[in-house]
Amino acid sequence: MTPFPFTAVVGQDDLRLALLLNAVSPAVGGVLVRGEKGTAKSTAVRALSALLPEVAVVPGCRFSCDPGAADPGCPDGPHEAGPGTERAARMVELPVGAAEDRLVGALDIERALAEGVKAFEPGLLADAHRGILYVDEVNLLHDHLVDLLLDAAAMGASYVEREGVSVRHASKFLLVGTMNPEEGELRPQLLDRFGLTVEVAASREPDQRVEVVRRRLAYDDDPDGFAARWAGEEAAVRRRVVAARELLPQVRLGDAALRQIAATCAAFEVDGMRADIVMARTATALAAWAGRTDVLAEDVRQAALLALPHRRRRNPFDAPGLDEDKLDETLERSAGQDGEGDDDPDGPGGGGRPAPESGPEGGGDGAAPPEAGEGGEPQQAGAGAGERSPVGAAEPFRTRVLSVPGIGEGAAGRRSRARTEHGRTTGARRPRGALTKLHLAATVRAAAPHQRARGRSGPGLVIRRDDLRQADREGREGNLVLFVVDASGSMAARQRMGAVKGAVLSLLLDAYQRRDKVGLVTFRGSGADVALPPTSSVDAAAARLESLPTGGRTPLAAGLLKAHEVLRVERLRDPARRALVVVVTDGRATGGPEPVALAGRAARLFAAGKVASVVVDCESGPVRLGLAGQLAGELAGTAVTLDELRADSIAGLVRDVQGTSRRAA
């Protein structure tokens, strides 16, 4: 099907500019597009390939070698010098659920063992060489695929190694990813690999929204005819990309611009030196795109807005973005310290953005303050009977891991033990379906007794399909950490609620690092609410927790029942993911049925669902009733006081959780 034309995308000026800069200079390092669903992220990315110049390749080479500089280690080589053939640049899409073999390629294990032949079937990394590798919903990509992408991006090559048989091929690609932040954040290592980042949002201007709908309907009715109407604009942009590429080597990056780049990266405390290099390449590409041979201060400013927001996050709860006032002050100060002044004829902020006029989406780097209505409701102290305004969280602290006992089979992560495709080898078995991880020793043992019957005459083993053995491996999985938080009046004391929120934030940070899903159930007044359904976005959970109001009665039973329902639904969606329930309460129930009566039922459900539980006892004062401890006993879990949630005490808590679960089993 004919792709939607790039030039027909309405608005999204920053997104289009970032993609075009990478078309001009692939060394910029790719683009990460962050934004809500339905904002043309994927449409714009898929349309970019039509604007890229054609590439010359060696005829018949499956790895797209450049005839002018062929890879000497190419598996299809060596290549003879020749003119090559021209073809369109490829855009290869990596599905989130792809297997490792689909990404890096696959070896024919049987031929490799029996004949010593490196029979290799290239994967997506080979297809994307000298083109675009696009990952939609890149934040949902499995960790082992992320590791492979990081290695390929860092080395410019892909390595496939299986039990001593190794294949290497060049893999230099433009990495473009799209993601919805509500579904979770990226690992910092992969986040840093994207040269630029862009925040996109749907326009709030009715006229612009009307034009989006009009163009989309016209495209759906007649894709070829719609593309033909935009062919002139597409050809003009393609010519401009080619011209900017030719001009790029002539662009001069003066000392004044370099000093501004260094000062900006230092002022925003970004880690490492990659940000400086990316900013320099981006500013150079901006000058070439504008048809200039000198980098101006306006190029440096725009480069900072594109290259720094995702690199200045100190933890997952920080919203990406850049303080533009601070940026302008830094550029002005660094320009004033330079004696040349020839790189800044218009002043550090005078040029503004060299991109086309920004639409309503252009300023979406930071999070907008809550407005009236649902977002503003928690800020009103008198919004409900006995309700108090939200209390800020205490400073988070480092925790030790809380793990679910036993061995699971859930999605790869870093919390609990599990059978995974990656990790240490614990045994061997016959493969079910395609062989992915060969256990060489077990395969040799299975084939050795049959060599005489098979007529072996040479040094190699005669291998049959029945001889192959799959390696069993043990690694770590991610879990569902469901927080059930008491927000009633008995918890409303500011010092206590702040400490509770600080403890939960600490555990949320740990969940982010261990690739867990998190959920948040709160109870107060007359019932319980799912403040956040299970998600991979811990920053969304932190935001909901921060704005959590308190007050009213304590319907503890309603909180437990709501937790049961969340776990039941989530188990239907993801049956392999095990859960850890953290109940934060003082144990007092002043509304609804008696919670202890329901705790036995909860314990049975938790046991059937392989759920571990911890009750954080928030009771304070000289007289303590120990109700939270009783609740933990009924849930076959462990009770721990709020003061014991510090790192030194968590280690004992983990041992208690595991010991209690073993006794219950």
XYZ file of C-alpha atoms in Angstrom:
665
model
C 0.000 0.000 0.000
C 1.239 3.502 -0.837
C 2.521 5.168 2.361
C 1.054 8.432 3.608
C 3.192 11.294 2.215
C 5.618 12.834 4.671
C 4.798 16.374 3.548
C 1.070 15.764 4.075
C 1.480 15.329 7.848
C -0.287 18.260 9.534
C 1.701 20.172 12.160
C 4.251 18.164 14.203
C 7.033 20.530 13.075
C 9.580 19.305 15.631
C 8.953 15.684 14.697
C 9.371 16.330 10.993
C 12.483 18.433 11.573
C 14.139 15.750 13.741
C 13.489 13.064 11.138
C 14.781 15.242 8.290
C 17.963 16.099 10.199
C 18.693 12.388 10.476
C 18.055 12.022 6.754
C 20.626 14.764 6.158
C 23.160 13.365 8.646
C 22.607 9.755 9.806
C 25.492 10.300 12.259
C 23.058 12.294 14.426
C 21.949 8.925 15.788
C 18.231 8.496 15.265
C 15.048 9.802 16.855
C 12.868 8.764 19.777
C 9.291 9.997 19.357
C 7.335 10.188 22.602
C 3.661 11.014 22.737
C 0.076 10.022 23.240
C -1.665 7.601 20.928
C -3.076 8.853 17.631
C -0.559 11.653 16.992
C 0.873 10.439 13.633
C 4.095 9.144 15.180
C 4.213 5.949 13.133
C 2.778 7.642 10.035
C 5.576 10.223 9.896
C 8.316 7.664 10.536
C 7.080 5.249 7.862
C 6.867 8.108 5.370
C 10.494 9.147 5.906
C 12.027 6.336 3.831
C 10.540 7.796 0.630
C 12.644 10.941 1.146
C 15.992 9.179 1.596
C 18.410 9.113 -1.347
C 19.019 5.788 -3.052
C 21.990 3.697 -1.930
C 24.526 1.812 -4.047
C 24.901 -1.874 -3.087
C 26.971 -4.826 -4.271
C 24.782 -6.969 -6.558
C 23.609 -10.112 -4.814
C 24.951 -9.154 -1.376
C 22.384 -9.884 1.320
C 24.080 -7.408 3.665
C 23.878 -4.278 1.467
C 27.620 -3.751 1.189
C 28.759 -0.469 -0.356
C 30.605 -1.253 -3.612
C 32.981 1.630 -2.916
C 33.876 0.396 0.586
C 32.797 -3.226 0.884
C 33.003 -4.912 4.277
C 36.023 -7.258 4.145
C 34.358 -9.553 6.684
C 31.003 -9.789 4.907
C 29.643 -13.366 5.013
C 28.760 -13.045 1.316
C 32.232 -11.723 0.429
C 34.871 -11.120 -0.577
C 33.413 -8.679 -3.092
C 35.122 -7.589 -6.273
C 35.334 -3.896 -7.089
C 32.532 -2.765 -9.366
C 29.928 -0.090 -9.982
C 27.152 -1.697 -7.927
C 23.434 -1.187 -8.299
C 21.133 1.533 -6.959
C 18.119 0.755 -4.799
C 15.840 2.647 -2.439
C 16.884 2.946 1.193
C 15.056 0.410 3.333
C 12.958 0.984 6.382
C 12.898 -2.242 8.409
C 10.363 -2.587 11.212
C 11.223 -4.607 14.317
C 8.095 -6.075 15.939
C 8.012 -5.826 19.730
C 7.415 -9.571 20.056
C 10.159 -10.645 17.621
C 12.423 -13.542 18.566
C 16.169 -13.112 18.867
C 16.799 -15.127 15.694
C 14.535 -12.797 13.729
C 16.592 -9.792 14.836
C 20.165 -11.055 14.464
C 19.664 -13.957 12.055
C 19.921 -17.708 12.500
C 22.560 -20.358 11.948
C 21.743 -23.787 10.568
C 22.976 -25.672 13.624
C 22.758 -29.098 12.006
C 24.908 -28.097 9.009
C 27.314 -26.198 11.245
C 27.926 -29.247 13.436
C 27.853 -31.931 10.743
C 29.561 -30.106 7.849
C 31.306 -27.165 9.488
C 29.442 -24.814 7.113
C 28.401 -21.360 8.302
C 24.971 -21.472 6.733
C 23.568 -18.163 7.934
C 20.141 -16.641 7.333
C 20.368 -12.841 7.840
C 18.021 -11.106 10.276
C 16.557 -7.635 10.562
C 19.881 -6.073 11.594
C 21.311 -7.116 8.237
C 18.273 -5.852 6.347
C 18.495 -2.465 8.100
C 22.184 -1.876 7.266
C 22.515 1.566 5.631
C 18.812 2.177 6.171
C 16.276 2.745 8.965
C 15.457 0.358 11.799
C 12.068 1.326 13.192
C 10.691 0.038 16.491
C 7.085 0.913 17.275
C 6.354 0.869 21.038
C 10.090 0.587 21.665
C 9.550 0.864 25.429
C 7.813 -2.542 25.344
C 10.754 -4.287 23.669
C 12.125 -7.251 25.634
C 15.354 -6.655 27.503
C 17.382 -9.254 25.583
C 16.461 -7.570 22.277
C 17.390 -4.204 23.769
C 20.819 -5.611 24.654
C 21.337 -6.794 21.076
C 20.317 -3.396 19.708
C 22.724 -1.646 22.079
C 25.613 -3.865 20.982
C 24.888 -3.355 17.283
C 24.446 0.414 17.671
C 27.689 0.736 19.623
C 29.869 -1.416 17.346
C 28.217 -0.903 13.968
C 28.179 -4.677 13.536
C 26.107 -7.674 14.536
C 27.619 -10.859 15.944
C 25.872 -14.221 15.948
C 27.603 -16.814 18.073
C 26.364 -20.319 18.753
C 28.568 -22.829 20.555
C 31.825 -21.716 18.944
C 30.388 -20.953 15.487
C 30.534 -17.201 14.844
C 29.258 -14.907 12.075
C 29.812 -11.163 11.898
C 28.390 -8.594 9.507
C 28.182 -4.803 9.328
C 25.022 -3.237 10.735
C 24.914 0.548 10.710
C 21.389 1.883 10.774
C 19.307 4.877 11.697
C 17.408 3.884 14.859
C 13.925 5.390 15.102
C 11.531 4.485 17.900
C 8.065 5.574 18.934
C 6.488 5.132 22.350
C 3.606 6.141 24.580
C 5.110 7.145 27.974
C 1.975 5.915 29.765
C 3.074 2.345 28.984
C 6.472 2.647 30.635
C 9.863 4.232 30.129
C 12.987 3.067 28.345
C 16.136 1.757 29.971
C 18.649 4.625 30.327
C 21.225 2.836 28.151
C 18.855 2.582 25.188
C 17.423 6.054 25.806
C 20.894 7.536 25.446
C 21.407 5.743 22.115
C 18.750 7.870 20.455
C 20.379 11.016 19.166
C 17.258 13.185 19.358
C 13.921 13.046 21.117
C 10.637 14.733 20.305
C 7.482 15.093 22.373
C 4.319 15.090 20.272
C 0.709 15.788 21.171
C -2.509 16.224 19.270
C -3.375 19.794 18.332
C -6.046 21.567 20.352
C -6.814 23.923 17.456
C -10.119 22.946 15.764
C -8.974 24.099 12.305
C -5.852 21.970 12.444
C -7.777 18.942 13.687
C -10.261 19.380 10.843
C -7.419 19.369 8.318
C -5.963 16.189 9.854
C -9.285 14.390 9.464
C -9.815 15.726 5.944
C -6.424 14.512 4.727
C -6.716 11.140 6.414
C -10.129 10.443 4.894
C -8.875 11.492 1.460
C -5.902 9.159 1.803
C -8.050 6.213 2.925
C -10.419 6.701 -0.012
C -7.658 6.814 -2.669
C -4.068 6.271 -1.401
C -2.462 6.458 -4.855
C -4.377 9.543 -5.898
C -3.659 11.286 -2.591
C 0.065 10.494 -2.868
C 0.087 11.806 -6.458
C -1.292 15.155 -5.291
C 1.636 15.492 -2.885
C 4.297 14.186 -5.273
C 5.601 17.677 -6.042
C 6.143 18.563 -2.385
C 7.743 15.166 -1.740
C 10.169 15.644 -4.643
C 11.090 19.145 -3.423
C 11.912 17.894 0.073
C 13.885 14.969 -1.384
C 15.984 17.393 -3.466
C 16.569 19.548 -0.413
C 17.768 16.520 1.578
C 20.232 15.617 -1.201
C 21.480 19.211 -1.381
C 21.935 19.384 2.404
C 23.891 16.112 2.362
C 26.224 17.513 -0.284
C 26.666 20.758 1.665
C 27.218 19.038 5.038
C 31.014 18.459 4.675
C 31.495 22.174 4.025
C 29.697 23.357 7.178
C 32.071 25.002 9.672
C 31.553 24.386 13.381
C 33.453 27.268 14.963
C 34.991 27.464 18.415
C 32.238 29.777 19.639
C 29.550 27.238 18.757
C 31.551 24.413 20.321
C 31.945 26.450 23.510
C 28.185 27.028 23.629
C 27.539 23.322 23.151
C 29.919 22.350 25.947
C 28.566 25.027 28.298
C 24.977 23.928 27.655
C 25.678 20.249 28.331
C 27.565 21.140 31.502
C 24.814 23.479 32.707
C 22.163 20.774 32.353
C 24.422 18.143 33.981
C 23.982 15.491 31.319
C 25.938 12.270 31.773
C 28.916 11.455 29.583
C 30.050 13.128 26.368
C 27.558 11.678 23.884
C 25.256 14.676 24.326
C 28.025 17.092 23.269
C 28.795 15.043 20.164
C 25.146 14.673 19.200
C 24.523 18.394 19.680
C 27.507 19.222 17.463
C 26.293 16.911 14.698
C 22.741 18.183 14.994
C 23.772 21.833 14.837
C 25.864 21.082 11.745
C 22.941 19.291 10.107
C 20.649 22.229 10.940
C 23.011 24.636 9.198
C 23.202 22.386 6.124
C 19.401 22.029 6.066
C 19.134 25.847 6.108
C 21.649 26.080 3.239
C 24.397 27.684 5.353
C 28.051 26.782 5.836
C 28.345 28.331 9.328
C 26.745 27.099 12.530
C 24.871 29.883 14.314
C 23.677 30.223 17.886
C 20.124 29.474 16.740
C 21.359 26.091 15.458
C 22.936 25.333 18.832
C 19.731 26.295 20.627
C 17.558 24.070 18.439
C 20.067 21.225 18.756
C 19.831 21.468 22.540
C 16.027 21.343 22.445
C 16.195 18.116 20.432
C 19.228 16.369 21.932
C 19.096 17.093 25.670
C 15.577 16.569 27.129
C 15.881 12.773 27.398
C 19.451 12.960 28.710
C 18.848 15.183 31.727
C 16.464 12.843 33.576
C 17.984 11.840 36.895
C 15.335 9.244 37.776
C 12.176 7.808 36.141
C 9.933 10.234 38.039
C 11.462 13.263 36.308
C 9.469 14.541 33.350
C 11.585 14.973 30.221
C 12.001 18.519 29.048
C 14.295 21.503 29.059
C 14.045 24.856 30.802
C 14.248 27.207 27.829
C 14.927 30.271 30.002
C 17.941 28.518 31.511
C 19.030 27.463 28.031
C 18.920 31.038 26.740
C 20.855 32.301 29.771
C 23.517 29.638 29.267
C 23.897 30.420 25.568
C 24.107 34.157 26.241
C 26.661 33.704 29.017
C 28.846 31.368 26.954
C 28.624 33.696 23.930
C 29.700 36.633 26.089
C 32.778 34.754 27.249
C 33.948 34.243 23.669
C 36.057 36.896 21.990
C 35.261 36.060 18.396
C 31.548 36.805 18.161
C 31.468 35.767 14.494
C 29.307 32.723 15.065
C 26.462 34.666 16.635
C 25.359 37.574 14.450
C 21.764 37.500 15.593
C 22.321 37.028 19.327
C 21.949 33.768 21.242
C 18.175 33.787 21.244
C 17.414 36.103 18.347
C 17.206 33.444 15.673
C 14.730 31.283 17.549
C 14.031 27.911 16.010
C 15.071 27.411 12.396
C 12.261 24.876 12.008
C 8.980 25.808 10.333
C 6.577 27.809 12.422
C 5.653 25.703 15.422
C 2.113 24.503 15.855
C 0.375 23.921 19.146
C 2.420 20.739 19.606
C 5.759 22.478 19.453
C 6.056 23.449 23.098
C 5.208 20.112 24.671
C 8.542 19.458 26.399
C 7.268 19.778 29.937
C 4.217 18.508 31.731
C 1.341 20.964 31.858
C 0.114 21.951 35.320
C -3.142 20.375 36.428
C -6.250 22.264 35.414
C -9.659 22.500 36.954
C -11.810 19.399 36.912
C -10.438 15.937 37.419
C -6.787 17.029 37.547
C -7.513 19.906 39.950
C -9.929 18.110 42.211
C -7.340 16.668 44.602
C -5.963 20.171 45.220
C -9.176 21.343 46.894
C -9.057 20.831 50.610
C -12.818 20.773 50.954
C -13.670 18.669 47.923
C -15.193 15.890 50.016
C -16.338 15.190 53.518
C -13.316 14.924 55.757
C -10.973 15.049 52.755
C -7.566 16.632 53.081
C -5.346 18.051 50.385
C -2.523 15.813 49.115
C 0.622 15.514 51.201
C 4.041 15.545 49.564
C 6.145 12.398 49.705
C 9.200 12.078 51.894
C 12.550 11.606 50.202
C 12.753 8.145 48.552
C 15.429 5.769 49.751
C 17.207 2.767 48.295
C 15.517 -0.566 48.914
C 16.556 -4.158 48.577
C 14.725 -6.525 46.321
C 11.400 -8.056 47.306
C 11.014 -11.252 45.317
C 8.289 -13.808 44.790
C 9.455 -17.251 45.961
C 9.737 -20.226 43.639
C 10.548 -20.265 39.927
C 8.252 -18.598 37.449
C 7.996 -18.361 33.674
C 7.029 -14.723 33.249
C 8.410 -11.941 31.078
C 12.116 -11.248 31.376
C 13.006 -8.838 34.157
C 15.256 -8.495 37.199
C 13.256 -9.463 40.233
C 12.345 -13.136 40.818
C 13.813 -16.419 39.621
C 12.352 -17.743 36.374
C 12.934 -20.044 33.424
C 13.977 -17.755 30.579
C 15.757 -17.819 27.233
C 18.745 -16.070 28.777
C 20.651 -16.839 31.938
C 22.676 -19.694 33.341
C 22.199 -23.169 31.890
C 20.553 -25.585 34.304
C 19.809 -28.603 32.088
C 18.820 -29.874 28.647
C 15.730 -31.258 26.927
C 14.427 -32.119 23.495
C 13.344 -28.948 21.688
C 9.651 -28.173 21.385
C 9.387 -26.427 18.033
C 12.372 -24.498 16.635
C 15.726 -24.909 18.365
C 16.849 -21.602 19.872
C 19.597 -22.407 22.411
C 21.691 -25.480 21.634
C 23.091 -27.522 24.520
C 26.215 -28.765 22.755
C 27.369 -31.343 25.292
C 23.936 -32.942 25.558
C 23.624 -33.005 21.748
C 26.991 -34.745 21.383
C 26.074 -37.279 24.063
C 22.805 -38.031 22.280
C 24.487 -38.486 18.869
C 27.657 -40.354 19.937
C 26.169 -43.879 20.435
C 24.753 -43.910 16.873
C 27.827 -42.959 14.850
C 28.737 -46.516 13.728
C 25.145 -47.326 12.738
C 25.006 -44.104 10.707
C 28.158 -45.023 8.786
C 30.376 -42.236 10.048
C 33.652 -42.210 8.123
C 35.073 -38.725 8.639
C 36.030 -36.573 11.622
C 32.645 -34.856 11.878
C 29.674 -36.165 13.829
C 26.625 -37.381 11.945
C 23.840 -35.310 13.492
C 20.138 -36.020 13.178
C 17.240 -33.879 14.275
C 16.454 -36.231 17.157
C 19.940 -35.651 18.591
C 19.497 -31.935 19.132
C 19.001 -30.763 22.711
C 17.644 -27.434 23.884
C 19.375 -25.725 26.808
C 17.213 -24.945 29.848
C 18.206 -21.613 31.325
C 17.360 -19.796 34.523
C 17.278 -16.022 34.756
C 15.054 -13.362 36.276
C 11.504 -12.264 35.569
C 9.529 -9.098 36.139
C 6.515 -9.269 38.433
C 3.332 -7.330 39.038
C 3.748 -5.228 42.178
C 0.252 -4.186 43.305
C 0.133 -1.487 45.987
C -3.029 -1.382 48.128
C -2.806 1.921 50.022
C -5.000 3.097 52.907
C -5.893 6.764 52.242
C -8.448 7.139 55.057
C -8.602 9.704 57.802
C -6.653 7.504 60.200
C -3.708 7.742 57.782
C -4.088 11.453 57.142
C -1.519 12.747 59.619
C 0.865 14.687 57.382
C 4.097 13.306 58.746
C 2.881 9.731 58.547
C 1.332 9.992 55.069
C 4.460 11.677 53.751
C 6.552 8.805 55.071
C 4.154 6.273 53.529
C 4.367 7.948 50.135
C 8.143 8.098 50.382
C 8.308 4.372 51.078
C 6.004 3.524 48.183
C 7.993 5.799 45.864
C 11.146 3.944 46.883
C 9.557 0.637 45.968
C 8.300 2.133 42.693
C 11.832 3.170 41.794
C 13.000 -0.365 42.539
C 10.175 -1.712 40.332
C 11.323 0.532 37.461
C 14.861 -0.778 37.711
C 13.660 -4.380 37.804
C 11.283 -4.045 34.831
C 8.090 -4.777 36.789
C 4.524 -3.831 36.111
C 2.913 -1.821 38.902
C -0.644 -1.088 39.964
C -2.203 1.114 42.628
C -5.414 0.507 44.579
C -6.523 3.025 47.194
C -9.366 2.838 49.704
C -11.047 5.524 51.786
C -14.522 6.854 52.503
C -17.093 4.333 51.328
C -15.092 2.231 48.862
C -11.919 1.447 46.942
C -10.657 2.685 43.592
C -8.115 1.475 41.075
C -5.987 4.615 40.972
C -3.766 3.027 38.337
C -4.424 -0.245 36.478
C -1.375 -2.511 36.091
C 1.113 -0.768 33.828
C 4.826 -0.561 33.103
C 4.770 3.206 33.670
C 6.068 3.714 37.188
C 6.207 7.468 36.679
C 2.439 7.411 36.107
C 2.083 5.519 39.390
C 4.263 8.083 41.135
C 2.136 10.928 39.780
C -1.075 9.274 41.002
C 0.463 8.649 44.409
C 1.685 12.226 44.735
C -1.807 13.641 44.122
C -3.558 11.101 46.360
C -5.989 12.820 48.764
C -6.803 11.402 52.176
C -9.737 11.450 54.572
C -12.898 9.609 55.527
C -13.524 6.134 56.905
C -11.387 3.047 56.372
C -13.082 0.463 54.109
C -10.211 -2.018 54.338
C -12.352 -4.923 53.128
C -13.232 -2.974 49.985
C -9.541 -2.458 49.325
C -8.852 -6.188 49.580
C -11.769 -7.073 47.326
C -10.643 -4.534 44.732
C -7.138 -6.013 44.842
C -8.652 -9.485 44.261
C -10.458 -8.215 41.198
C -7.385 -6.488 39.745
C -5.301 -9.621 40.194
C -7.994 -11.824 38.644
C -8.292 -9.684 35.522
C -4.556 -9.286 35.158
C -4.037 -13.029 35.477
C -6.353 -13.548 32.517
C -4.345 -11.041 30.498
C -0.899 -12.242 31.534
C -1.123 -15.656 33.216
C 2.639 -16.170 33.421
C 3.350 -12.991 35.420
C 3.418 -13.580 39.167
C 2.346 -10.887 41.624
C 3.514 -9.280 44.846
C 0.822 -7.416 46.822
C 1.947 -4.658 49.200
C -0.861 -3.589 51.575
C -0.109 -0.256 53.295
C -2.453 0.264 56.276
C -2.714 0.596 60.039
C -5.187 -2.315 60.039
C -8.115 -0.369 61.434
C -11.423 -0.840 59.605
C -14.084 1.787 60.301
C -16.190 1.191 57.190
C -17.597 -1.856 55.422
C -17.399 -5.498 56.586
C -14.755 -6.791 58.936
C -11.551 -7.263 56.880
C -10.221 -10.227 58.850
C -13.290 -12.190 57.816
C -12.322 -11.619 54.194
C -8.625 -12.202 54.688
C -9.011 -15.986 54.609
C -10.655 -15.757 51.218
C -7.901 -13.404 50.067
C -5.262 -15.851 51.290
C -6.794 -18.672 49.243
C -6.944 -16.504 46.144
C -3.397 -15.289 46.646
C -2.151 -18.848 47.089
C -3.970 -20.059 43.965
C -2.549 -17.184 41.961
C 1.016 -17.600 43.252
C 0.837 -14.192 44.937
C 3.187 -13.160 47.723
C 2.023 -10.457 50.118
C 3.499 -7.913 52.508
C 1.503 -5.756 54.951
C 3.173 -2.469 55.871
C 1.952 -1.624 59.381
C 1.486 2.152 59.637
C 0.008 2.142 63.139
C 1.607 4.679 65.485
C 1.214 5.943 69.024
C 1.868 4.504 72.477
C -1.010 2.005 72.250
C -0.913 -0.346 69.263
C -3.552 -2.943 68.497
C -1.492 -5.053 66.102
C -4.346 -5.312 63.591
C -2.010 -5.122 60.587
C -0.087 -8.088 61.956
C -3.306 -10.108 62.215
C -4.158 -9.203 58.635
C -0.740 -10.311 57.443
C -1.154 -13.629 59.210
C -4.479 -14.282 57.529
C -2.965 -13.372 54.152
C -0.073 -15.796 54.750
C 2.213 -12.810 54.325
C 4.576 -10.756 56.439
C 3.935 -7.616 58.487
C 6.580 -4.923 58.726
C 6.386 -1.532 60.398
C 6.805 1.654 58.444
C 10.113 2.372 60.158
C 11.466 -0.996 59.052
C 11.126 -0.214 55.341
C 14.630 1.177 55.178
C 17.220 -0.763 53.207
C 18.784 -2.493 56.200
C 15.422 -3.878 57.257
C 14.195 -4.924 53.808
C 16.705 -7.780 53.688
C 15.106 -9.349 56.726
C 11.676 -8.719 55.274
C 12.557 -10.651 52.102
C 13.745 -13.593 54.152
C 10.519 -13.495 56.152
C 8.377 -13.363 52.993
C 10.185 -16.330 51.468
C 10.132 -18.291 54.708
C 6.420 -17.673 55.255
C 5.613 -18.684 51.672
C 7.553 -21.928 52.010
C 5.748 -22.755 55.225
C 2.388 -21.984 53.595
C 3.268 -24.218 50.637
